[in-house]
mmCIF file of C-alpha atoms in Angstrom:
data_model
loop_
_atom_site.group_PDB
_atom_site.id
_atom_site.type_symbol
_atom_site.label_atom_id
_atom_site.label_comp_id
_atom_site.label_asym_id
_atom_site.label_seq_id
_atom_site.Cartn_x
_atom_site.Cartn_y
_atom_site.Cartn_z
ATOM 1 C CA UNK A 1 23.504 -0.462 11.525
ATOM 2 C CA UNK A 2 23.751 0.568 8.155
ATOM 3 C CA UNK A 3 22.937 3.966 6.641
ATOM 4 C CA UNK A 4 19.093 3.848 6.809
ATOM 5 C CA UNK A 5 16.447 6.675 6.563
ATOM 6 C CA UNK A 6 13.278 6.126 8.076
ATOM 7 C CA UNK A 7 10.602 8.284 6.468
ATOM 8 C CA UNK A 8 6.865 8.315 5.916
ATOM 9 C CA UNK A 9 5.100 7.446 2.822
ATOM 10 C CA UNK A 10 3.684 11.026 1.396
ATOM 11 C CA UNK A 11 2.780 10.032 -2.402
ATOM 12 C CA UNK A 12 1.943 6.663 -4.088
ATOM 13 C CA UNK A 13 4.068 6.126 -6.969
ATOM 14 C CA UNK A 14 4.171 2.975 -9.918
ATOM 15 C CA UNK A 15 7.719 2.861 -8.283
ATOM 16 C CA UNK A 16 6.436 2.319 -4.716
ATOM 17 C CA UNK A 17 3.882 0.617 -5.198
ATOM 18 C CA UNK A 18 6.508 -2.393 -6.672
ATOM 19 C CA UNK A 19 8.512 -1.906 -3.319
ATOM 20 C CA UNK A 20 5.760 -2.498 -1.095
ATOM 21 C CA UNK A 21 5.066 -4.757 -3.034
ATOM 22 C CA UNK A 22 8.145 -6.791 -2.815
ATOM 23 C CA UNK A 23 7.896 -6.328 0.361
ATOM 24 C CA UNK A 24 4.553 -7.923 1.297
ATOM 25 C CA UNK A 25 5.157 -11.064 -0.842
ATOM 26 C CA UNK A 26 8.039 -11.418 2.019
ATOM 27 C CA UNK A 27 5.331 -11.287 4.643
ATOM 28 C CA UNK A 28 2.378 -13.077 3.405
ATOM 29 C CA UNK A 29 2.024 -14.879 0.648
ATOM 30 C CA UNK A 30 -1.657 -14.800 0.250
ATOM 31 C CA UNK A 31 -1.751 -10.723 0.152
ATOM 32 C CA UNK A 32 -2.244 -9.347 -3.788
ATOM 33 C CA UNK A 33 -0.271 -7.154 -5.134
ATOM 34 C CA UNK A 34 -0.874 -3.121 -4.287
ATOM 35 C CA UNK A 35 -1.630 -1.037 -7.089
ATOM 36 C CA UNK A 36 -1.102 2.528 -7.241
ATOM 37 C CA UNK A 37 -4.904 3.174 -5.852
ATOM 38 C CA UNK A 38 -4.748 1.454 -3.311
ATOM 39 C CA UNK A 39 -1.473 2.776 -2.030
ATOM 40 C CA UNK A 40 -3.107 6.029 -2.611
ATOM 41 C CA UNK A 41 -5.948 5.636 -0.192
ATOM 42 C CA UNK A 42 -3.386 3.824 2.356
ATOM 43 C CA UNK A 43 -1.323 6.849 2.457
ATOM 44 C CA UNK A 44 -4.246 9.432 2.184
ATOM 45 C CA UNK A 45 -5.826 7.482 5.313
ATOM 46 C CA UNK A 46 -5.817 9.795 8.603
ATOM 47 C CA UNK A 47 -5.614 6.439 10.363
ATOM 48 C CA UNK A 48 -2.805 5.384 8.980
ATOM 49 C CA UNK A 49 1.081 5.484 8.339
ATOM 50 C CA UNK A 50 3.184 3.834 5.643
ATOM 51 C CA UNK A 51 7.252 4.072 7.347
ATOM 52 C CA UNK A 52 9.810 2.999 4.979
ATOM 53 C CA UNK A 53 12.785 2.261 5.905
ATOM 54 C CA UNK A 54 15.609 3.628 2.829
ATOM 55 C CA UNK A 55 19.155 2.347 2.590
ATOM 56 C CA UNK A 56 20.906 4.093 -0.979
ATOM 57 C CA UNK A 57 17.462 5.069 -1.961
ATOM 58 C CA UNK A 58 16.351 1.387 -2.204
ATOM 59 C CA UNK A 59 13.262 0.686 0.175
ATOM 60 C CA UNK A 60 14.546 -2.185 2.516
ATOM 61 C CA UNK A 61 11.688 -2.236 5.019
ATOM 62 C CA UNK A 62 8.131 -0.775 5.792
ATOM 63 C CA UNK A 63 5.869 -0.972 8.800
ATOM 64 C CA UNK A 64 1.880 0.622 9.221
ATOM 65 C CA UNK A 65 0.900 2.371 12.123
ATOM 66 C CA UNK A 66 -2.486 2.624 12.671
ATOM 67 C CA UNK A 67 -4.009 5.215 15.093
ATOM 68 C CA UNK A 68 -7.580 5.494 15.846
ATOM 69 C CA UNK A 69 -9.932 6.820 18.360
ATOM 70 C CA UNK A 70 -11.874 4.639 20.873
ATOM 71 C CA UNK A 71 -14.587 5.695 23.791
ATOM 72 C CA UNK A 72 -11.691 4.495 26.016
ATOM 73 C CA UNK A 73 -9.020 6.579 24.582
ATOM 74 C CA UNK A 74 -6.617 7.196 21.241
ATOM 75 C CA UNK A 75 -4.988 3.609 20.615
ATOM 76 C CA UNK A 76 -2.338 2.528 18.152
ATOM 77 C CA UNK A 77 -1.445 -0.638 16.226
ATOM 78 C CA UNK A 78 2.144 -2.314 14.562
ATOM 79 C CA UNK A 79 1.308 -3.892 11.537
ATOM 80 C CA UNK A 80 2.803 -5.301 8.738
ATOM 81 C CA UNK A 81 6.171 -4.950 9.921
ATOM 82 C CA UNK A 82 8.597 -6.464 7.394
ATOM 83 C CA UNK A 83 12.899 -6.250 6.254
ATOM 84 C CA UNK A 84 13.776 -7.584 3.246
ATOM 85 C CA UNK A 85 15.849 -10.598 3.424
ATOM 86 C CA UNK A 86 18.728 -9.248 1.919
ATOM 87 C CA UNK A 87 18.823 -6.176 4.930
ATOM 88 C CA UNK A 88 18.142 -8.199 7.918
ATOM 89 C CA UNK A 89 19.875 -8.277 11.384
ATOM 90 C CA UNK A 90 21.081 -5.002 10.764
ATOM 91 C CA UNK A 91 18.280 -2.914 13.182
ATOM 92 C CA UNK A 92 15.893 -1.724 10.536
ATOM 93 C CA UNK A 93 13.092 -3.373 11.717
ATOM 94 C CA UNK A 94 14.041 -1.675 15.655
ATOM 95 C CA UNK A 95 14.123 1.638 14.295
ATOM 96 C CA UNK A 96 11.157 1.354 12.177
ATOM 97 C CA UNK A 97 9.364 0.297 15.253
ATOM 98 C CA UNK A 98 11.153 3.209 17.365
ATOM 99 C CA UNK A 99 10.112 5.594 14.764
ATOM 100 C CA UNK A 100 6.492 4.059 15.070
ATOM 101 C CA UNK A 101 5.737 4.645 18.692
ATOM 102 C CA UNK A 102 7.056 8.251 18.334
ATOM 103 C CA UNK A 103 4.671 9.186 15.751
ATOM 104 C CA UNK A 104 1.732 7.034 18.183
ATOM 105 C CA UNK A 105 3.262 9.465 21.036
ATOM 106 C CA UNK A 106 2.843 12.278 19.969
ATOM 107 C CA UNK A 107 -0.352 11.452 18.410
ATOM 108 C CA UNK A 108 -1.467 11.030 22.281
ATOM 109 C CA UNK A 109 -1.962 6.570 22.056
ATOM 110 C CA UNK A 110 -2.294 5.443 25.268
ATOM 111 C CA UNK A 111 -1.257 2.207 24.024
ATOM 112 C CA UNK A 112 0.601 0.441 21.123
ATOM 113 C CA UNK A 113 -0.257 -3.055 20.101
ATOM 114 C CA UNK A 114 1.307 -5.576 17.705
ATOM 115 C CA UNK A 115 1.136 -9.244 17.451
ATOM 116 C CA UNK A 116 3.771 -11.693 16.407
ATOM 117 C CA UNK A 117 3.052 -15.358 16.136
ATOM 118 C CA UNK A 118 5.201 -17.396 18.465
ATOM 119 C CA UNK A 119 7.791 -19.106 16.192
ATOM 120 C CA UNK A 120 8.928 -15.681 14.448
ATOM 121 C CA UNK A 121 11.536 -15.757 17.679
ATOM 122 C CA UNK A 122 13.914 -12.749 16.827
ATOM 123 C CA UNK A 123 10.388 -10.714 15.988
ATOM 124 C CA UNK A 124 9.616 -11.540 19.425
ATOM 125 C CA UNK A 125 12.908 -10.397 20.776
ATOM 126 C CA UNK A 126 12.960 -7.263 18.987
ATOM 127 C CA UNK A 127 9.560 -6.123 20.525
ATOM 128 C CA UNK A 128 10.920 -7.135 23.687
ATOM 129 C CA UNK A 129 14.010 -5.124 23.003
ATOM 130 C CA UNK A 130 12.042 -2.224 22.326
ATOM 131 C CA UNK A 131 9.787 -2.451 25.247
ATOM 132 C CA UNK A 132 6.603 -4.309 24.524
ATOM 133 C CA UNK A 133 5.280 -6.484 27.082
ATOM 134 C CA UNK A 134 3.344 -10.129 26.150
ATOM 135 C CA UNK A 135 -0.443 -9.896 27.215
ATOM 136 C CA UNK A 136 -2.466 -12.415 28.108
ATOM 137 C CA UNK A 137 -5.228 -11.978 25.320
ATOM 138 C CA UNK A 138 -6.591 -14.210 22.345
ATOM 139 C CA UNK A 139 -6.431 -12.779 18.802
ATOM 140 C CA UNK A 140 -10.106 -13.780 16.846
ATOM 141 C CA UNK A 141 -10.302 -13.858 13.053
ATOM 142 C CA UNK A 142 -12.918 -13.248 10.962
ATOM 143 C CA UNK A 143 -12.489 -13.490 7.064
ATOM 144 C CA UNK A 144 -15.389 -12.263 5.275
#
């Protein structure tokens, strides 16, 4: 692997915000652009971490955890994993998602979930890889 630095998101910046950016246009092409607020209130969030993945102080990757309480128990969530293009193959995405359940560790998650959708195959391995199971379970979606 190369030289990467996994660290979390403390302060939105024009200059982030433009990473992340770049980033999610990788990942979904329907998703608008973050501005500086909103970064702001996705970092301030108690409920949620922004890990960035840093190779020679260029942001290559990102992934948000998302902790929360529930009657049964403190839960956490993978989302919005992505690796630029031009840095994939190379374990970022692994040790983003390492760095993830840590943080959901020692935050006291009983569980971390994710989904992948079935033909993003080496997304699939990796989770494997790093020790998520398949459940049986239907995802619902509801867009206001």
């Amino acid at each position: 692997m190369a030289d990467i630095r996994i660290s979390t998101a403390l302060d939105a910046t024009p200059d982030l915000a433009r990473a992340v950016t770049a980033l999610v246009r990788q990942l979904s092409t329907t998703a608008a652009p973050l501005t500086v607020e909103t970064l702001a209130t996705l970092i301030e969030s108690e409920s949620t971490t922004l890990l960035l993945a840093s190779s020679d102080e260029h942001i290559v990757g990102m992934l948000t955890l998302v902790t929360y309480a529930i009657p049964t128990g403190i839960r956490a969530r993978i989302e919005d994993v992505v690796v630029d293009e031009s840095a994939r193959g190379k374990g970022i995405a692994f040790e983003l998602t390492r760095a993830a359940v840590d943080i959901a560790r020692r935050a006291g998650a009983r569980t971390v979930d994710l989904t992948s959708r079935p033909e993003r195959e080496a997304a699939n391995r990796l989770y494997q890889r790093a020790g998520f199971t398949a459940r049986d379970s239907v995802t619902y979606r509801l867009t206001p």
